[in-house]
């Protein structure tokens, strides 16, 4: 039999089930390499290079199960294991991720860390369903919510402080860049303020991805993802993940998943890992496209405003350049002519896909306020662009034509 060297990443990362402690050695490999190599089956002669999709609701088991033993598929499956290992390694966690049925299921598990009646400080602009869940929990009396401008570090720090009219903050929720306003948070400074106030910090890292931002390295307690977006990357799967380096928090998130049952299906987990293999290439290309489109849109006669942290005069530019390794691939624009012009752009594009969601290989766009549930602070005419990996000139030609057909040109523009 041939000699086979072991994997470049620890093959036991993590051991057989998602609640077991993985090898704590920090991975020496770059994220782009980790995305390709992590979560592979062990290198054995004749063994597969990809995980199997195991369709089994139960496992052979008699007597008292040993630690980490697979017993029933709501608690743990081998099909999640490789994806969880890869996501954990990619976020630089010493523990595997926990995959959930959707990003919202992971977010619900993270919010369940708040004690009953506890106070949550959250961004006023954030994923609208996260804000909807916070509002629902607040209306039930389960928690209190204070919404803040997450880019205004002083305002966040002030909201975290206990005052006569409000109790201690239990949790700071961070999104950066925010959906859809693209505000950039100073995550390390916010973590310091939250921890000083005795609050946990959860970061929704969906927009940045672990290729662009590593919130655990900035001190965050928990990271959540909509794996649906960039991590899976092909608009063919809905899936979520939560991660924590802290054993007690990891266990609580795992227990929440087990008792609430918002678990991933085996096919979804497999598809997400398959998609994850190319995440570095996809994000790199999408970011480059986004920066180039933002640069051109900034002087477009039919565009009143562009938000993308790559633009030197964007309010988030300096912070993103300091804290992130890229600027992300979501761009927000406000066409000249208001909501009607924005709707006309969506109706006119031929290549860009009019659709919600983001982070797929295909470029898509939507007017966010078409949803009555979107935050009232988001301008009615804001178009959120999820820039994909197509040829940038094709994307530009289609968008430019749609914009020119849609509204009156800006008077002050040269073109
Ligand atoms: C889409 C999204 C979510 C929700 O994830 P689902 O997989 O759709 O449940 C959460 N946060 C952000 C930032 C998102 O874009």
Tab-separated table of C-alpha atoms in Angstrom, residues 5-395:
chain	number	residue	atom	x	y	z
A	5	UNK	CA	1.052	11.849	4.146
A	6	UNK	CA	-1.622	13.206	6.470
A	7	UNK	CA	-3.827	16.155	5.547
A	8	UNK	CA	-2.399	19.653	5.638
A	9	UNK	CA	-5.104	20.536	8.160
A	10	UNK	CA	-5.731	18.318	11.185
A	11	UNK	CA	-7.824	15.415	9.967
A	12	UNK	CA	-9.505	15.216	13.346
A	13	UNK	CA	-10.775	18.810	13.079
A	14	UNK	CA	-13.237	18.210	14.618
A	15	UNK	CA	-13.637	14.647	15.860
A	16	UNK	CA	-16.687	12.691	14.905
A	17	UNK	CA	-19.463	14.892	16.226
A	18	UNK	CA	-20.086	18.562	16.293
A	19	UNK	CA	-20.064	18.963	20.059
A	20	UNK	CA	-16.651	17.414	20.597
A	21	UNK	CA	-13.573	19.539	21.133
A	22	UNK	CA	-11.450	19.791	17.969
A	23	UNK	CA	-7.715	20.062	17.747
A	24	UNK	CA	-6.987	23.474	19.302
A	25	UNK	CA	-3.849	24.117	17.219
A	26	UNK	CA	-4.283	27.267	15.150
A	27	UNK	CA	-4.369	26.468	11.473
A	28	UNK	CA	-1.197	27.680	9.779
A	29	UNK	CA	-2.840	27.877	6.359
A	30	UNK	CA	-4.301	30.927	4.631
A	31	UNK	CA	-8.119	31.161	4.438
A	32	UNK	CA	-8.161	30.524	0.687
A	33	UNK	CA	-6.314	27.252	1.327
A	34	UNK	CA	-8.458	26.340	4.323
A	35	UNK	CA	-11.604	26.747	2.198
A	36	UNK	CA	-10.260	24.080	-0.143
A	37	UNK	CA	-8.668	21.696	2.344
A	38	UNK	CA	-10.683	21.795	5.573
A	39	UNK	CA	-13.372	19.228	6.258
A	40	UNK	CA	-12.022	16.519	3.947
A	41	UNK	CA	-12.399	12.866	4.823
A	42	UNK	CA	-9.152	11.319	6.148
A	43	UNK	CA	-6.533	10.567	3.491
A	44	UNK	CA	-6.616	6.813	3.175
A	45	UNK	CA	-5.786	4.675	0.201
A	46	UNK	CA	-8.949	4.227	-1.865
A	47	UNK	CA	-10.922	6.639	0.320
A	48	UNK	CA	-13.160	9.373	-1.106
A	49	UNK	CA	-11.932	12.979	-1.231
A	50	UNK	CA	-15.412	14.312	-0.467
A	51	UNK	CA	-17.766	13.453	2.376
A	52	UNK	CA	-20.581	11.001	1.838
A	53	UNK	CA	-24.202	12.122	2.051
A	54	UNK	CA	-25.522	9.864	4.771
A	55	UNK	CA	-29.295	9.501	4.890
A	56	UNK	CA	-29.997	8.005	8.256
A	57	UNK	CA	-32.222	9.354	11.003
A	58	UNK	CA	-30.784	7.030	13.619
A	59	UNK	CA	-27.572	5.190	14.426
A	60	UNK	CA	-26.841	1.760	15.780
A	61	UNK	CA	-26.628	2.327	19.507
A	62	UNK	CA	-27.191	0.229	22.621
A	63	UNK	CA	-26.668	1.143	26.230
A	64	UNK	CA	-25.438	4.486	27.519
A	65	UNK	CA	-23.953	6.423	24.548
A	66	UNK	CA	-20.283	7.333	24.892
A	67	UNK	CA	-19.166	10.970	24.574
A	68	UNK	CA	-19.624	12.207	21.042
A	69	UNK	CA	-21.297	9.021	19.867
A	70	UNK	CA	-23.829	9.453	17.076
A	71	UNK	CA	-27.263	8.356	18.288
A	72	UNK	CA	-29.987	10.333	16.504
A	73	UNK	CA	-29.719	12.696	13.540
A	74	UNK	CA	-31.307	15.741	15.216
A	75	UNK	CA	-28.353	15.853	17.617
A	76	UNK	CA	-25.496	15.276	15.228
A	77	UNK	CA	-24.678	13.640	11.892
A	78	UNK	CA	-21.494	12.830	10.032
A	79	UNK	CA	-22.829	14.779	7.059
A	80	UNK	CA	-22.688	18.084	8.978
A	81	UNK	CA	-19.314	17.316	10.466
A	82	UNK	CA	-17.092	18.212	7.520
A	83	UNK	CA	-18.917	21.469	6.753
A	84	UNK	CA	-18.806	22.421	10.437
A	85	UNK	CA	-15.080	21.712	10.571
A	86	UNK	CA	-14.445	23.794	7.455
A	87	UNK	CA	-16.525	26.758	8.645
A	88	UNK	CA	-14.884	26.651	12.069
A	89	UNK	CA	-11.399	26.591	10.561
A	90	UNK	CA	-12.290	29.400	8.154
A	91	UNK	CA	-13.443	31.663	11.000
A	92	UNK	CA	-10.259	30.843	12.895
A	93	UNK	CA	-12.255	29.176	15.660
A	94	UNK	CA	-10.833	26.469	17.887
A	95	UNK	CA	-14.256	24.807	17.683
A	96	UNK	CA	-16.323	23.632	14.741
A	97	UNK	CA	-19.271	25.706	13.564
A	98	UNK	CA	-22.795	24.530	14.265
A	99	UNK	CA	-24.916	24.378	11.125
A	100	UNK	CA	-28.596	25.302	11.319
A	101	UNK	CA	-31.549	25.009	8.965
A	102	UNK	CA	-31.156	28.675	7.950
A	103	UNK	CA	-29.354	31.833	8.910
A	104	UNK	CA	-32.441	32.854	10.886
A	105	UNK	CA	-32.380	29.583	12.840
A	106	UNK	CA	-28.765	30.344	13.837
A	107	UNK	CA	-29.754	33.922	14.717
A	108	UNK	CA	-32.674	32.700	16.843
A	109	UNK	CA	-30.289	30.383	18.704
A	110	UNK	CA	-27.864	33.255	19.321
A	111	UNK	CA	-30.649	35.538	20.591
A	112	UNK	CA	-31.746	32.773	22.952
A	113	UNK	CA	-28.475	33.392	24.826
A	114	UNK	CA	-30.114	36.548	26.210
A	115	UNK	CA	-31.685	35.960	29.631
A	116	UNK	CA	-35.411	36.617	29.847
A	117	UNK	CA	-36.086	40.375	29.904
A	118	UNK	CA	-32.437	41.126	29.029
A	119	UNK	CA	-31.526	44.174	26.991
A	120	UNK	CA	-30.169	43.857	23.439
A	121	UNK	CA	-28.386	46.713	21.667
A	122	UNK	CA	-28.691	46.237	17.903
A	123	UNK	CA	-28.071	48.168	14.663
A	124	UNK	CA	-31.005	50.311	13.486
A	125	UNK	CA	-30.181	49.083	9.969
A	126	UNK	CA	-29.648	45.347	9.828
A	127	UNK	CA	-31.058	42.314	8.090
A	128	UNK	CA	-34.780	43.064	8.257
A	129	UNK	CA	-35.805	39.643	9.554
A	130	UNK	CA	-33.292	39.890	12.414
A	131	UNK	CA	-34.879	43.210	13.342
A	132	UNK	CA	-38.302	41.595	12.955
A	133	UNK	CA	-37.364	38.777	15.319
A	134	UNK	CA	-36.002	41.275	17.861
A	135	UNK	CA	-39.256	43.256	17.644
A	136	UNK	CA	-41.309	40.103	18.112
A	137	UNK	CA	-39.280	38.991	21.135
A	138	UNK	CA	-39.591	42.496	22.583
A	139	UNK	CA	-43.366	42.537	22.056
A	140	UNK	CA	-43.614	39.226	23.917
A	141	UNK	CA	-41.636	40.719	26.793
A	142	UNK	CA	-38.791	38.240	26.279
A	143	UNK	CA	-36.210	40.989	25.841
A	144	UNK	CA	-35.739	44.741	25.464
A	145	UNK	CA	-34.233	46.252	22.331
A	146	UNK	CA	-32.306	49.485	21.807
A	147	UNK	CA	-31.535	50.296	18.171
A	148	UNK	CA	-28.392	52.324	17.471
A	149	UNK	CA	-26.231	53.545	14.603
A	150	UNK	CA	-23.676	50.733	14.702
A	151	UNK	CA	-21.091	52.909	12.893
A	152	UNK	CA	-21.283	55.488	15.714
A	153	UNK	CA	-19.032	53.850	18.306
A	154	UNK	CA	-19.750	56.485	20.966
A	155	UNK	CA	-23.511	56.058	20.544
A	156	UNK	CA	-23.200	52.269	20.844
A	157	UNK	CA	-20.996	52.595	23.935
A	158	UNK	CA	-23.524	54.989	25.504
A	159	UNK	CA	-26.390	52.563	24.798
A	160	UNK	CA	-24.439	49.745	26.463
A	161	UNK	CA	-24.095	51.624	29.736
A	162	UNK	CA	-26.602	50.962	32.479
A	163	UNK	CA	-28.719	54.042	33.258
A	164	UNK	CA	-31.447	54.785	35.808
A	165	UNK	CA	-34.106	54.205	33.152
A	166	UNK	CA	-32.634	51.009	31.755
A	167	UNK	CA	-30.901	47.896	32.997
A	168	UNK	CA	-27.592	46.348	32.024
A	169	UNK	CA	-27.148	45.363	28.380
A	170	UNK	CA	-27.002	41.600	27.967
A	171	UNK	CA	-26.006	41.448	24.321
A	172	UNK	CA	-24.629	43.640	21.535
A	173	UNK	CA	-25.664	42.570	18.047
A	174	UNK	CA	-23.311	43.666	15.276
A	175	UNK	CA	-23.670	43.556	11.521
A	176	UNK	CA	-20.806	44.936	9.442
A	177	UNK	CA	-21.190	46.076	6.780
A	178	UNK	CA	-24.889	46.488	7.577
A	179	UNK	CA	-27.663	45.219	5.340
A	180	UNK	CA	-28.511	47.206	3.212
A	181	UNK	CA	-26.939	50.530	4.267
A	182	UNK	CA	-23.319	49.285	4.283
A	183	UNK	CA	-22.354	51.026	7.505
A	184	UNK	CA	-19.052	49.654	8.829
A	185	UNK	CA	-18.682	48.970	12.558
A	186	UNK	CA	-15.486	49.335	14.570
A	187	UNK	CA	-15.888	45.795	15.865
A	188	UNK	CA	-12.832	45.674	18.214
A	189	UNK	CA	-13.872	48.954	19.870
A	190	UNK	CA	-17.490	47.775	20.175
A	191	UNK	CA	-16.371	44.452	21.673
A	192	UNK	CA	-14.272	46.309	24.273
A	193	UNK	CA	-17.219	48.543	25.204
A	194	UNK	CA	-19.659	45.616	25.346
A	195	UNK	CA	-17.390	43.438	27.462
A	196	UNK	CA	-16.734	46.358	29.813
A	197	UNK	CA	-20.521	46.625	30.212
A	198	UNK	CA	-20.809	42.873	30.790
A	199	UNK	CA	-22.590	42.190	27.482
A	200	UNK	CA	-21.945	39.387	25.013
A	201	UNK	CA	-21.186	40.296	21.395
A	202	UNK	CA	-22.706	38.465	18.445
A	203	UNK	CA	-21.549	39.401	14.935
A	204	UNK	CA	-23.557	38.537	11.826
A	205	UNK	CA	-20.631	38.053	9.417
A	206	UNK	CA	-22.754	37.208	6.379
A	207	UNK	CA	-21.865	40.306	4.326
A	208	UNK	CA	-18.122	40.227	4.969
A	209	UNK	CA	-17.546	36.436	5.038
A	210	UNK	CA	-14.555	34.998	6.956
A	211	UNK	CA	-12.421	35.786	3.904
A	212	UNK	CA	-12.868	39.506	4.606
A	213	UNK	CA	-13.472	39.778	8.371
A	214	UNK	CA	-12.731	37.495	11.341
A	215	UNK	CA	-14.926	38.733	14.229
A	216	UNK	CA	-13.691	36.067	16.663
A	217	UNK	CA	-10.182	37.498	16.284
A	218	UNK	CA	-11.707	40.882	17.190
A	219	UNK	CA	-13.049	39.396	20.403
A	220	UNK	CA	-16.645	38.608	19.397
A	221	UNK	CA	-18.251	35.870	21.482
A	222	UNK	CA	-20.441	34.400	18.750
A	223	UNK	CA	-20.457	34.669	14.949
A	224	UNK	CA	-23.540	33.836	12.897
A	225	UNK	CA	-23.872	33.325	9.157
A	226	UNK	CA	-26.465	32.983	6.533
A	227	UNK	CA	-24.571	30.202	4.733
A	228	UNK	CA	-27.239	30.675	2.045
A	229	UNK	CA	-25.279	33.666	0.767
A	230	UNK	CA	-21.533	33.746	-0.071
A	231	UNK	CA	-20.454	30.631	1.792
A	232	UNK	CA	-22.660	28.283	-0.241
A	233	UNK	CA	-22.617	30.833	-3.040
A	234	UNK	CA	-24.875	29.385	-5.742
A	235	UNK	CA	-28.394	30.379	-4.667
A	236	UNK	CA	-29.359	26.733	-4.389
A	237	UNK	CA	-29.455	26.151	-0.653
A	238	UNK	CA	-30.800	27.796	2.526
A	239	UNK	CA	-28.550	27.147	5.505
A	240	UNK	CA	-27.115	28.899	8.550
A	241	UNK	CA	-24.256	28.578	11.010
A	242	UNK	CA	-23.275	29.806	14.461
A	243	UNK	CA	-19.802	29.645	15.972
A	244	UNK	CA	-18.238	30.334	19.318
A	245	UNK	CA	-14.764	29.745	20.702
A	246	UNK	CA	-16.255	29.566	24.186
A	247	UNK	CA	-17.140	26.069	25.357
A	248	UNK	CA	-20.181	27.099	27.405
A	249	UNK	CA	-21.643	29.255	24.599
A	250	UNK	CA	-20.943	26.553	22.021
A	251	UNK	CA	-22.763	24.032	24.180
A	252	UNK	CA	-25.759	26.331	24.671
A	253	UNK	CA	-26.030	26.941	20.917
A	254	UNK	CA	-25.774	23.193	20.291
A	255	UNK	CA	-28.406	22.437	22.926
A	256	UNK	CA	-30.707	25.081	21.429
A	257	UNK	CA	-30.378	23.443	18.022
A	258	UNK	CA	-31.050	20.000	19.451
A	259	UNK	CA	-34.161	20.938	21.413
A	260	UNK	CA	-35.651	23.392	18.868
A	261	UNK	CA	-34.768	21.114	15.975
A	262	UNK	CA	-33.854	23.691	13.308
A	263	UNK	CA	-31.361	21.295	11.752
A	264	UNK	CA	-29.775	21.144	8.319
A	265	UNK	CA	-30.620	18.416	5.860
A	266	UNK	CA	-27.749	16.267	4.594
A	267	UNK	CA	-28.063	17.453	0.986
A	268	UNK	CA	-27.968	21.100	2.015
A	269	UNK	CA	-24.861	20.550	4.125
A	270	UNK	CA	-23.156	18.727	1.282
A	271	UNK	CA	-24.068	21.408	-1.271
A	272	UNK	CA	-22.834	24.156	1.040
A	273	UNK	CA	-19.463	22.447	1.491
A	274	UNK	CA	-19.239	21.930	-2.257
A	275	UNK	CA	-19.927	25.646	-2.752
A	276	UNK	CA	-17.515	26.667	-0.001
A	277	UNK	CA	-14.545	25.181	-1.879
A	278	UNK	CA	-14.567	28.151	-4.283
A	279	UNK	CA	-15.540	30.887	-1.820
A	280	UNK	CA	-12.167	32.642	-1.898
A	281	UNK	CA	-12.161	32.913	-5.696
A	282	UNK	CA	-15.803	33.977	-5.812
A	283	UNK	CA	-15.453	36.620	-3.132
A	284	UNK	CA	-12.229	37.949	-4.648
A	285	UNK	CA	-13.808	38.339	-8.092
A	286	UNK	CA	-17.119	39.700	-6.785
A	287	UNK	CA	-15.311	42.274	-4.646
A	288	UNK	CA	-13.178	43.414	-7.562
A	289	UNK	CA	-16.297	43.749	-9.737
A	290	UNK	CA	-18.118	45.629	-6.964
A	291	UNK	CA	-15.288	48.101	-6.431
A	292	UNK	CA	-15.030	48.811	-10.154
A	293	UNK	CA	-18.794	49.258	-10.546
A	294	UNK	CA	-18.935	51.501	-7.454
A	295	UNK	CA	-16.113	53.640	-8.875
A	296	UNK	CA	-18.003	54.100	-12.161
A	297	UNK	CA	-21.398	54.585	-10.501
A	298	UNK	CA	-19.973	57.372	-8.335
A	299	UNK	CA	-19.830	59.642	-11.406
A	300	UNK	CA	-22.849	58.248	-13.251
A	301	UNK	CA	-25.263	61.019	-14.288
A	302	UNK	CA	-28.306	58.950	-13.286
A	303	UNK	CA	-27.041	57.988	-9.818
A	304	UNK	CA	-27.583	60.351	-6.887
A	305	UNK	CA	-25.678	58.365	-4.263
A	306	UNK	CA	-23.450	55.274	-4.039
A	307	UNK	CA	-22.436	53.400	-0.923
A	308	UNK	CA	-19.520	50.959	-1.022
A	309	UNK	CA	-16.695	50.923	1.512
A	310	UNK	CA	-14.120	50.777	-1.322
A	311	UNK	CA	-14.868	54.381	-2.309
A	312	UNK	CA	-12.264	56.692	-0.730
A	313	UNK	CA	-14.935	59.159	0.447
A	314	UNK	CA	-17.312	56.495	1.777
A	315	UNK	CA	-17.949	56.959	5.526
A	316	UNK	CA	-16.869	53.353	6.146
A	317	UNK	CA	-13.740	53.410	3.974
A	318	UNK	CA	-11.035	54.088	6.545
A	319	UNK	CA	-12.500	51.626	9.027
A	320	UNK	CA	-12.990	48.875	6.444
A	321	UNK	CA	-9.425	49.354	5.174
A	322	UNK	CA	-8.173	48.974	8.737
A	323	UNK	CA	-10.355	46.101	9.962
A	324	UNK	CA	-11.208	44.090	6.861
A	325	UNK	CA	-9.101	42.486	4.133
A	326	UNK	CA	-11.528	43.678	1.446
A	327	UNK	CA	-14.627	45.803	0.957
A	328	UNK	CA	-17.268	43.192	0.205
A	329	UNK	CA	-19.388	42.845	-2.902
A	330	UNK	CA	-22.650	44.543	-1.930
A	331	UNK	CA	-23.200	48.035	-3.325
A	332	UNK	CA	-26.120	50.348	-2.518
A	333	UNK	CA	-27.216	53.062	-4.939
A	334	UNK	CA	-29.968	55.661	-5.111
A	335	UNK	CA	-30.879	56.406	-8.725
A	336	UNK	CA	-31.840	59.927	-9.751
A	337	UNK	CA	-35.636	60.025	-9.977
A	338	UNK	CA	-36.621	58.352	-6.702
A	339	UNK	CA	-38.441	55.062	-6.091
A	340	UNK	CA	-40.100	55.068	-9.537
A	341	UNK	CA	-36.693	55.313	-11.198
A	342	UNK	CA	-35.372	52.563	-8.931
A	343	UNK	CA	-38.273	50.306	-9.925
A	344	UNK	CA	-37.635	51.160	-13.577
A	345	UNK	CA	-33.988	50.067	-13.253
A	346	UNK	CA	-35.088	46.739	-11.770
A	347	UNK	CA	-37.582	46.302	-14.608
A	348	UNK	CA	-35.033	47.217	-17.289
A	349	UNK	CA	-32.022	45.048	-16.435
A	350	UNK	CA	-31.492	42.036	-18.687
A	351	UNK	CA	-28.391	40.446	-17.193
A	352	UNK	CA	-28.733	41.426	-13.528
A	353	UNK	CA	-31.335	39.276	-11.837
A	354	UNK	CA	-34.249	41.045	-10.149
A	355	UNK	CA	-34.372	39.031	-6.938
A	356	UNK	CA	-33.859	39.207	-3.235
A	357	UNK	CA	-30.994	37.420	-1.486
A	358	UNK	CA	-27.321	37.992	-2.247
A	359	UNK	CA	-23.933	36.351	-2.406
A	360	UNK	CA	-24.608	34.061	-5.370
A	361	UNK	CA	-22.368	33.812	-8.407
A	362	UNK	CA	-25.007	35.770	-10.341
A	363	UNK	CA	-25.470	39.508	-9.918
A	364	UNK	CA	-28.853	40.549	-8.561
A	365	UNK	CA	-30.555	43.691	-7.398
A	366	UNK	CA	-33.691	44.856	-5.638
A	367	UNK	CA	-35.316	47.929	-4.161
A	368	UNK	CA	-35.312	47.044	-0.497
A	369	UNK	CA	-38.275	49.158	0.576
A	370	UNK	CA	-40.546	47.086	-1.701
A	371	UNK	CA	-40.813	45.045	1.492
A	372	UNK	CA	-43.046	46.756	4.041
A	373	UNK	CA	-40.902	45.085	6.712
A	374	UNK	CA	-37.678	46.863	5.677
A	375	UNK	CA	-36.475	49.486	8.150
A	376	UNK	CA	-38.051	52.916	7.602
A	377	UNK	CA	-34.550	54.398	7.866
A	378	UNK	CA	-33.636	52.839	4.520
A	379	UNK	CA	-34.380	55.288	1.674
A	380	UNK	CA	-37.384	54.335	-0.487
A	381	UNK	CA	-35.248	54.521	-3.635
A	382	UNK	CA	-32.280	52.475	-2.387
A	383	UNK	CA	-31.275	49.640	-4.685
A	384	UNK	CA	-29.165	46.910	-3.134
A	385	UNK	CA	-26.800	45.380	-5.675
A	386	UNK	CA	-25.319	41.954	-5.002
A	387	UNK	CA	-22.395	41.902	-7.403
A	388	UNK	CA	-21.548	38.492	-8.790
A	389	UNK	CA	-18.638	37.014	-10.691
A	390	UNK	CA	-19.660	37.749	-14.290
A	391	UNK	CA	-17.505	39.867	-16.592
A	392	UNK	CA	-17.506	43.385	-15.190
A	393	UNK	CA	-17.987	45.033	-18.597
A	394	UNK	CA	-21.139	42.996	-19.223
A	395	UNK	CA	-22.465	43.967	-15.796
